[in-house]
mmCIF file of C-alpha atoms in Angstrom:
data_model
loop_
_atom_site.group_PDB
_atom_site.id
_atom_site.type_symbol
_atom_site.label_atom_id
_atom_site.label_comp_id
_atom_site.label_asym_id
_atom_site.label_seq_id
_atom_site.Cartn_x
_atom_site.Cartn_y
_atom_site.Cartn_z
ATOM 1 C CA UNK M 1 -29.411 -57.103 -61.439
ATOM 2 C CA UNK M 2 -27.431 -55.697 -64.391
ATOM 3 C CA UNK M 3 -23.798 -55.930 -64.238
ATOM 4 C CA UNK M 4 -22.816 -52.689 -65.888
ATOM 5 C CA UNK M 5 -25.206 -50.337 -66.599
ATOM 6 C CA UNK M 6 -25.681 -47.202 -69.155
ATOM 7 C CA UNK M 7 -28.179 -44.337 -69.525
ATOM 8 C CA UNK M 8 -29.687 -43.382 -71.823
ATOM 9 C CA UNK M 9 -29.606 -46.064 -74.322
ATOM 10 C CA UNK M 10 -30.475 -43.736 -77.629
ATOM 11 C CA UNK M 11 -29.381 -39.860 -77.581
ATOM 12 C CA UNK M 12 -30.160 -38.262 -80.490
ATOM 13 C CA UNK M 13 -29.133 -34.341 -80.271
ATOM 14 C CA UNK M 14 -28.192 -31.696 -82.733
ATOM 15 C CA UNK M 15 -24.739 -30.747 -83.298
ATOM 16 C CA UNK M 16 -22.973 -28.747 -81.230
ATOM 17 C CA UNK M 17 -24.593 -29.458 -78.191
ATOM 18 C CA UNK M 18 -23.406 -30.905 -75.046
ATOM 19 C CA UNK M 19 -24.273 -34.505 -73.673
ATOM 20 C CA UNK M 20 -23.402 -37.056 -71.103
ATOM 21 C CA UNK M 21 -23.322 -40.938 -70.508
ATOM 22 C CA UNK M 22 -23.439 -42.538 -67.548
ATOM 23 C CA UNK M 23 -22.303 -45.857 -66.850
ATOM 24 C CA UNK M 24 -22.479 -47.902 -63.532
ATOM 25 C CA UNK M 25 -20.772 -51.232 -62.626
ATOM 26 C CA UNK M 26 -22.066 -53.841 -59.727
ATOM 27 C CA UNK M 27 -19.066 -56.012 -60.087
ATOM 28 C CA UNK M 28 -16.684 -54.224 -58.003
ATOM 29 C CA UNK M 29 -14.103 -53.957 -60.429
ATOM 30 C CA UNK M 30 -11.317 -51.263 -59.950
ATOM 31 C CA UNK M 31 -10.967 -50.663 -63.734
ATOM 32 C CA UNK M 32 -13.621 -49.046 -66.347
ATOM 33 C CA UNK M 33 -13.413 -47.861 -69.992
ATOM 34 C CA UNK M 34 -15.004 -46.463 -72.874
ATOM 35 C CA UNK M 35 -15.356 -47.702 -75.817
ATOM 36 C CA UNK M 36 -16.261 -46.475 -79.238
ATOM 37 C CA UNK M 37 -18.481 -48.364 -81.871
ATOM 38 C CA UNK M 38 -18.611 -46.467 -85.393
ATOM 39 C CA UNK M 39 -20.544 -47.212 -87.997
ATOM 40 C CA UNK M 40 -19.005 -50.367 -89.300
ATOM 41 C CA UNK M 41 -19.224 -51.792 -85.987
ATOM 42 C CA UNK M 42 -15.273 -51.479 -85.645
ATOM 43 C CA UNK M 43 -14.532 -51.111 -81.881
ATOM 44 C CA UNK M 44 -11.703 -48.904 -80.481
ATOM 45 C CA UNK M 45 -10.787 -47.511 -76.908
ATOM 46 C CA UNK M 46 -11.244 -44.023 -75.792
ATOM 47 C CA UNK M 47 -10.289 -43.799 -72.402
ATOM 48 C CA UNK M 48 -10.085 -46.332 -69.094
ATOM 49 C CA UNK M 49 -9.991 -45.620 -65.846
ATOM 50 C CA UNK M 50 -8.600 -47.467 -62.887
ATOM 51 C CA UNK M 51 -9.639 -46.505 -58.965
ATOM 52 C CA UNK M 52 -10.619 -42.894 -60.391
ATOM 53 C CA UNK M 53 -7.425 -42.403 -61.842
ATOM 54 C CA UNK M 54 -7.088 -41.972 -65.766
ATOM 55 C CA UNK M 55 -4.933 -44.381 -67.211
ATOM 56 C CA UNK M 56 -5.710 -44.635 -70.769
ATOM 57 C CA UNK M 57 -6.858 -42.099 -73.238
ATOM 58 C CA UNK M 58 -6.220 -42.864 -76.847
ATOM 59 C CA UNK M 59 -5.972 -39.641 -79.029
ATOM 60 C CA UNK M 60 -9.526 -38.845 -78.364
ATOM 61 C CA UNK M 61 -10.349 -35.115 -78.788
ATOM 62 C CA UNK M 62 -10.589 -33.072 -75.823
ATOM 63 C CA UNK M 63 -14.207 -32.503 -76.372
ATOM 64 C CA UNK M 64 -14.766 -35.732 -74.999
ATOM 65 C CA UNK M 65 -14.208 -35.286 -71.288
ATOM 66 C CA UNK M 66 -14.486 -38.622 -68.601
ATOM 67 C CA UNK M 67 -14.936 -38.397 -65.294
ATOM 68 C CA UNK M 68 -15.031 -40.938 -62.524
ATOM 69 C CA UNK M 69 -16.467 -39.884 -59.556
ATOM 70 C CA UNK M 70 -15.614 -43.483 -57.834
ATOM 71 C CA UNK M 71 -14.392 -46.694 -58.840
ATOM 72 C CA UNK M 72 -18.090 -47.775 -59.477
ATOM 73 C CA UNK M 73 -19.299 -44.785 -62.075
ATOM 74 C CA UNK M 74 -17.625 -43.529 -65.110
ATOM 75 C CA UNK M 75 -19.421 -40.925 -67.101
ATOM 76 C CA UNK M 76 -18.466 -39.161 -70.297
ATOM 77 C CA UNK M 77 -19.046 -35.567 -71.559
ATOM 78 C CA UNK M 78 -19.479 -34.591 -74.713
ATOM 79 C CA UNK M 79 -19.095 -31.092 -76.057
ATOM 80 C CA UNK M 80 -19.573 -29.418 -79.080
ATOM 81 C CA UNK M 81 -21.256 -32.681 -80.484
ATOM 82 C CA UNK M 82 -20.297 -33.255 -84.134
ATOM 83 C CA UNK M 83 -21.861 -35.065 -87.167
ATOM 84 C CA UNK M 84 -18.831 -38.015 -86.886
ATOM 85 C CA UNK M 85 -19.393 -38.639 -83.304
ATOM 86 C CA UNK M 86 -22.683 -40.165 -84.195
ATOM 87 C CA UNK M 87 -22.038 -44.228 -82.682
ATOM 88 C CA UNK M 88 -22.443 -46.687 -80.313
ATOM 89 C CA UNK M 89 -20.150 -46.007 -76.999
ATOM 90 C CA UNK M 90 -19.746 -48.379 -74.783
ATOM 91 C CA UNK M 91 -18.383 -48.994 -71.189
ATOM 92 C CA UNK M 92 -17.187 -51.701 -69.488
ATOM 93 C CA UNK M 93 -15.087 -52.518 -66.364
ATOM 94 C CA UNK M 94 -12.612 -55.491 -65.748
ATOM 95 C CA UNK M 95 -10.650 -56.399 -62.540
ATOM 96 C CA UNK M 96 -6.821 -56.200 -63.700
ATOM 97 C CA UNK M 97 -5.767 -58.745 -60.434
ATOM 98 C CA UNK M 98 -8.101 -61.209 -62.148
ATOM 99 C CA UNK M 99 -5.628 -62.906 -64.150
ATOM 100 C CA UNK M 100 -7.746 -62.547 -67.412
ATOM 101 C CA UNK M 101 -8.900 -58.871 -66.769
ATOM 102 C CA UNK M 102 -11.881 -60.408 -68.597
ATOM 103 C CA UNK M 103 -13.922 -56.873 -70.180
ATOM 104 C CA UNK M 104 -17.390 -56.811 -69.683
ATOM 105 C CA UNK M 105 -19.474 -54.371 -71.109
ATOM 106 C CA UNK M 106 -22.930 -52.490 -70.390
ATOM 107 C CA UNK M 107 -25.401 -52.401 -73.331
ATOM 108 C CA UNK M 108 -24.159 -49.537 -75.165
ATOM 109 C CA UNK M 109 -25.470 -45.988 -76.095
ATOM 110 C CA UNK M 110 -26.355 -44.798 -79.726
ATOM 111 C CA UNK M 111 -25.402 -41.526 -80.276
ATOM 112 C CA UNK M 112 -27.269 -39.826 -83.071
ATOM 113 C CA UNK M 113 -25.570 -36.324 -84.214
ATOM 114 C CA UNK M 114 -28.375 -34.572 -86.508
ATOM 115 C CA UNK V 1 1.936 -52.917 -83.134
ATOM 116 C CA UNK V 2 -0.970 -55.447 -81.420
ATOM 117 C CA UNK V 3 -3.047 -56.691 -84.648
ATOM 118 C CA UNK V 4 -6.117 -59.235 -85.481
ATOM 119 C CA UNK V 5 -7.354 -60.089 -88.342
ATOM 120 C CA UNK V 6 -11.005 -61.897 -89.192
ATOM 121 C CA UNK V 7 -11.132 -62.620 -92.416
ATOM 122 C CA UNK V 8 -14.764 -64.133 -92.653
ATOM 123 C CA UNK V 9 -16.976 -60.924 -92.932
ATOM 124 C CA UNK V 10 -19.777 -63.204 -92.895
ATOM 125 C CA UNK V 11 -20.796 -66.740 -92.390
ATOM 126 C CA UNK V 12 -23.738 -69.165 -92.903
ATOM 127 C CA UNK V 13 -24.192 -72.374 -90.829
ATOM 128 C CA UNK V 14 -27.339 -74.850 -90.975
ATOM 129 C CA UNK V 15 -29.407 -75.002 -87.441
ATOM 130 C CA UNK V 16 -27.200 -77.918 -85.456
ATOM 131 C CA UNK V 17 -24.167 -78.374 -86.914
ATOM 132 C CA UNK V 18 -20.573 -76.852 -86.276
ATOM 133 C CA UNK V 19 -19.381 -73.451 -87.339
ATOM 134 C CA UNK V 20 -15.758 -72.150 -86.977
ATOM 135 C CA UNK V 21 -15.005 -68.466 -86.883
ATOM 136 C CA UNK V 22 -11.385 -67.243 -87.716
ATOM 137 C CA UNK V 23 -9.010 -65.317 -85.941
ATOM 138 C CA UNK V 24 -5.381 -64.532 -86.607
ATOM 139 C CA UNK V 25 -3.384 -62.093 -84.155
ATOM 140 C CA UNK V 26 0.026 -60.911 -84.544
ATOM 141 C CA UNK V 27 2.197 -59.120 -80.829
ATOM 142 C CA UNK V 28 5.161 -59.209 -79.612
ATOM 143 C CA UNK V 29 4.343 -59.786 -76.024
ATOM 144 C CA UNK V 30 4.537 -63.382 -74.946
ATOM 145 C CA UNK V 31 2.041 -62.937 -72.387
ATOM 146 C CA UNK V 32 -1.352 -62.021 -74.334
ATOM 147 C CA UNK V 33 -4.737 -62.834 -73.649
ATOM 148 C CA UNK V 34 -7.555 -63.735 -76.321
ATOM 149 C CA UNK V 35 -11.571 -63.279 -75.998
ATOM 150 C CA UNK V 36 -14.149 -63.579 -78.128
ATOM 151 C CA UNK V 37 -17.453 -61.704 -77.765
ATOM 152 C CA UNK V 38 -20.841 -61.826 -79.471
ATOM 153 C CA UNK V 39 -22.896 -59.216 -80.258
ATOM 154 C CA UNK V 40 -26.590 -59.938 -81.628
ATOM 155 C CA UNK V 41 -28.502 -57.418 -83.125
ATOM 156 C CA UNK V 42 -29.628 -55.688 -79.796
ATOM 157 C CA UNK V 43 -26.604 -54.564 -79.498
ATOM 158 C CA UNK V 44 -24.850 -55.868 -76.111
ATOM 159 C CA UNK V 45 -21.648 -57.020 -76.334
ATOM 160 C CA UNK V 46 -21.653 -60.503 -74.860
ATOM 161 C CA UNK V 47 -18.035 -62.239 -73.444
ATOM 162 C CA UNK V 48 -17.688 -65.594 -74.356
ATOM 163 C CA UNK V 49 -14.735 -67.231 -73.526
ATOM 164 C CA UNK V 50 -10.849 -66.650 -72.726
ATOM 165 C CA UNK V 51 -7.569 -68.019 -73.696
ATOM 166 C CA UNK V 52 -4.323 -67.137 -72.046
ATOM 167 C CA UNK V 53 -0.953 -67.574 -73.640
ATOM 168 C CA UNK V 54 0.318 -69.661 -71.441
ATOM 169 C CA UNK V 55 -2.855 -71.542 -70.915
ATOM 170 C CA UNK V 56 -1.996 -75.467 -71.750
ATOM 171 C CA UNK V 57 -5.144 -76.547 -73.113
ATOM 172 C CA UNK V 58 -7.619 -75.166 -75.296
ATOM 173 C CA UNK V 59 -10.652 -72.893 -73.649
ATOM 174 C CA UNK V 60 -13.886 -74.133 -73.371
ATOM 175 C CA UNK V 61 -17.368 -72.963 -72.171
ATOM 176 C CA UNK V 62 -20.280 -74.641 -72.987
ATOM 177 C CA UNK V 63 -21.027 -75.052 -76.821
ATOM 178 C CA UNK V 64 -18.076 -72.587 -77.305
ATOM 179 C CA UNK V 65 -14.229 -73.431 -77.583
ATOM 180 C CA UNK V 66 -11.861 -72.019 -78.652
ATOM 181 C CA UNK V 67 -9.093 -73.781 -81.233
ATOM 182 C CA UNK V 68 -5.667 -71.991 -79.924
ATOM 183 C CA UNK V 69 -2.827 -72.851 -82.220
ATOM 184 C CA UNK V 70 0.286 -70.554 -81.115
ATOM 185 C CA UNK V 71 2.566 -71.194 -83.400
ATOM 186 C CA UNK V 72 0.132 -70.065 -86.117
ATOM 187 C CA UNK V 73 -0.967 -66.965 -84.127
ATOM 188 C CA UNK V 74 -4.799 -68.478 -84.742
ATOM 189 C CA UNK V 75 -7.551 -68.153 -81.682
ATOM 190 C CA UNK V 76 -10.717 -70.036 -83.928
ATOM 191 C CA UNK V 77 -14.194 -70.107 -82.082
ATOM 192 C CA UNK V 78 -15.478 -72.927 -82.046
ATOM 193 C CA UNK V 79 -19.664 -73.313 -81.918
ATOM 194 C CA UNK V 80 -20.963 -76.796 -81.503
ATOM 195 C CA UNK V 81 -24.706 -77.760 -82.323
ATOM 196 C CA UNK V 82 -25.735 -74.288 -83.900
ATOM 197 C CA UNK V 83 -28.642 -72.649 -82.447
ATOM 198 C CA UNK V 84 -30.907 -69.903 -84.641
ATOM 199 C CA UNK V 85 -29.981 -67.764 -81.576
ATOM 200 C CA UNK V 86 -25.998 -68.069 -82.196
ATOM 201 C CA UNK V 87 -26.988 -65.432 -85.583
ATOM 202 C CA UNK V 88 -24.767 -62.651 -84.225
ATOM 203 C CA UNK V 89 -21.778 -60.241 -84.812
ATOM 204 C CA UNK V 90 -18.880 -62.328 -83.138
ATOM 205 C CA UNK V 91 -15.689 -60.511 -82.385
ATOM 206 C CA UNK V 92 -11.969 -61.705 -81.580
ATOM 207 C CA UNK V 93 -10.087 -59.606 -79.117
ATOM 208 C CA UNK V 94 -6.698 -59.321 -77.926
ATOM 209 C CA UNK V 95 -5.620 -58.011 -74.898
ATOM 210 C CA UNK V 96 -2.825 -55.350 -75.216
ATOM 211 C CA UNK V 97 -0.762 -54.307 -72.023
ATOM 212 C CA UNK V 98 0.405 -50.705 -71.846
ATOM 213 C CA UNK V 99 2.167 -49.076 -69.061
ATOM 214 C CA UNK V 100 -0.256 -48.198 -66.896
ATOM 215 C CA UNK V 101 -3.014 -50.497 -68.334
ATOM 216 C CA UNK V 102 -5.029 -53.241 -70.479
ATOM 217 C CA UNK V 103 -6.832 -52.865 -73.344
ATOM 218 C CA UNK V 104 -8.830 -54.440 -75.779
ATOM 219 C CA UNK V 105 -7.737 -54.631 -79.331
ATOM 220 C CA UNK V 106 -10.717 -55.675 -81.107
ATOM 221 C CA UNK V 107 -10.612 -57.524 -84.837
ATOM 222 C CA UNK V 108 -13.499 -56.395 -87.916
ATOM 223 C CA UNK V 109 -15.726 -59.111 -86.752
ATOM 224 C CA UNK V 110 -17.930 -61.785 -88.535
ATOM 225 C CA UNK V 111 -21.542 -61.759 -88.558
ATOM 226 C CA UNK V 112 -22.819 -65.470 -88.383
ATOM 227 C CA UNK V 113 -26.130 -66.365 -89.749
ATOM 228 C CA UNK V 114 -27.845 -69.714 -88.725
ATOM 229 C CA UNK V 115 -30.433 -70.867 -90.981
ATOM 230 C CA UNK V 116 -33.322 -73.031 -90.248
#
């Protein structure tokens, strides 16, 4: 009964081909985001969503395209993979009314560029 | 700028006792939020526990609390009775509100090892 949920778990792909991520949240939360983990585990935001409507998006390149079909499902696309975009992403949804807007996150995907 | 700062790349704590993990943050907001998460070496990124700015006492969830000292801009975790399964990656987070939106504002981290 997994709150928010990711496939695949690994990728590993050569470079400059195109990929996706899902991701999947249970909690009925109206916001979700993506998250980037490089390779010294440092953790920074890509994009966040809230009701289907992009509301963050922090200087990520455009070959990195969300898309939230509804306020359950955020996916990402990836094109024109390069060797630095090899890392851990991560999504994760919140509910801003909460008073917290306590984050939670799904169990990450490692993204191997070769 | 929204900043925090954990300056203990890496601690060791005997099975049992008390460990505290450091966390500085600097905003300008007066109303910021706090978290800590763990994340062992699956990978997962675990929430732990919360502390609000205007909260009057200090957080606490189970073995975990969290020392919140404002005027020192410090958000310590506190873990009681160390467990061999506490040996994780624990991160301090701030919340940071933009105009439209939250985020998370994440520090380095500290990877805590519990020995036996």
């Amino acid at each position: 009964d997994t709150a928010v949920s990711q496939t695949p778990k690994y990728l590993v792909t050569q470079m400059g081909n195109d990929k996706s991520i899902k991701c999947e949240q249970n909690l009925g939360h109206d916001t979700m985001y993506w998250y980037k983990q490089d390779s010294k585990k440092f953790l920074k935001i890509m994009f966040s969503y809230n009701n289907k409507e992009l509301i963050i998006n922090e200087t990520v390149p455009n070959r990195f395209s969300p898309k939230s079909p509804d306020k359950a499902h955020l996916n990402l696309h990836i094109n024109s993979l390069e060797l630095g975009d090899s890392a851990v992403y991560f999504c994760a949804s919140s509910q801003p009314t909460s008073g917290s807007d306590t984050q939670y996150f799904g169990p990450g995907t490692r993204l191997t560029v070769l | 700028a929204q900043k925090i700062t954990q300056t203990q790349p890496g601690m060791f704590v005997q099975e049992k006792e008390a460990v505290t993990l450091d966390c500085t943050y600097d905003t300008s907001d007066p109303s910021y939020g706090l978290f800590w998460y763990k994340q062992p070496s699956s990978g997962e990124m675990i929430f732990l526990i919360y502390q609000g700015s205007y909260d009057q006492q200090n957080a606490t969830e189970g073995r975990y609390s969290l020392n919140f000292q404002k005027a020192r801009k410090s958000a310590n975790l506190v873990i009681s009775a160390s467990q061999l399964g506490d040996s994780a990656m624990y991160f301090c987070a701030m919340r940071d509100r933009l105009e439209y939106g939250n985020k998370l504002v994440f520090g380095a981290g500290t990877i805590l090892r519990v020995k036996s």
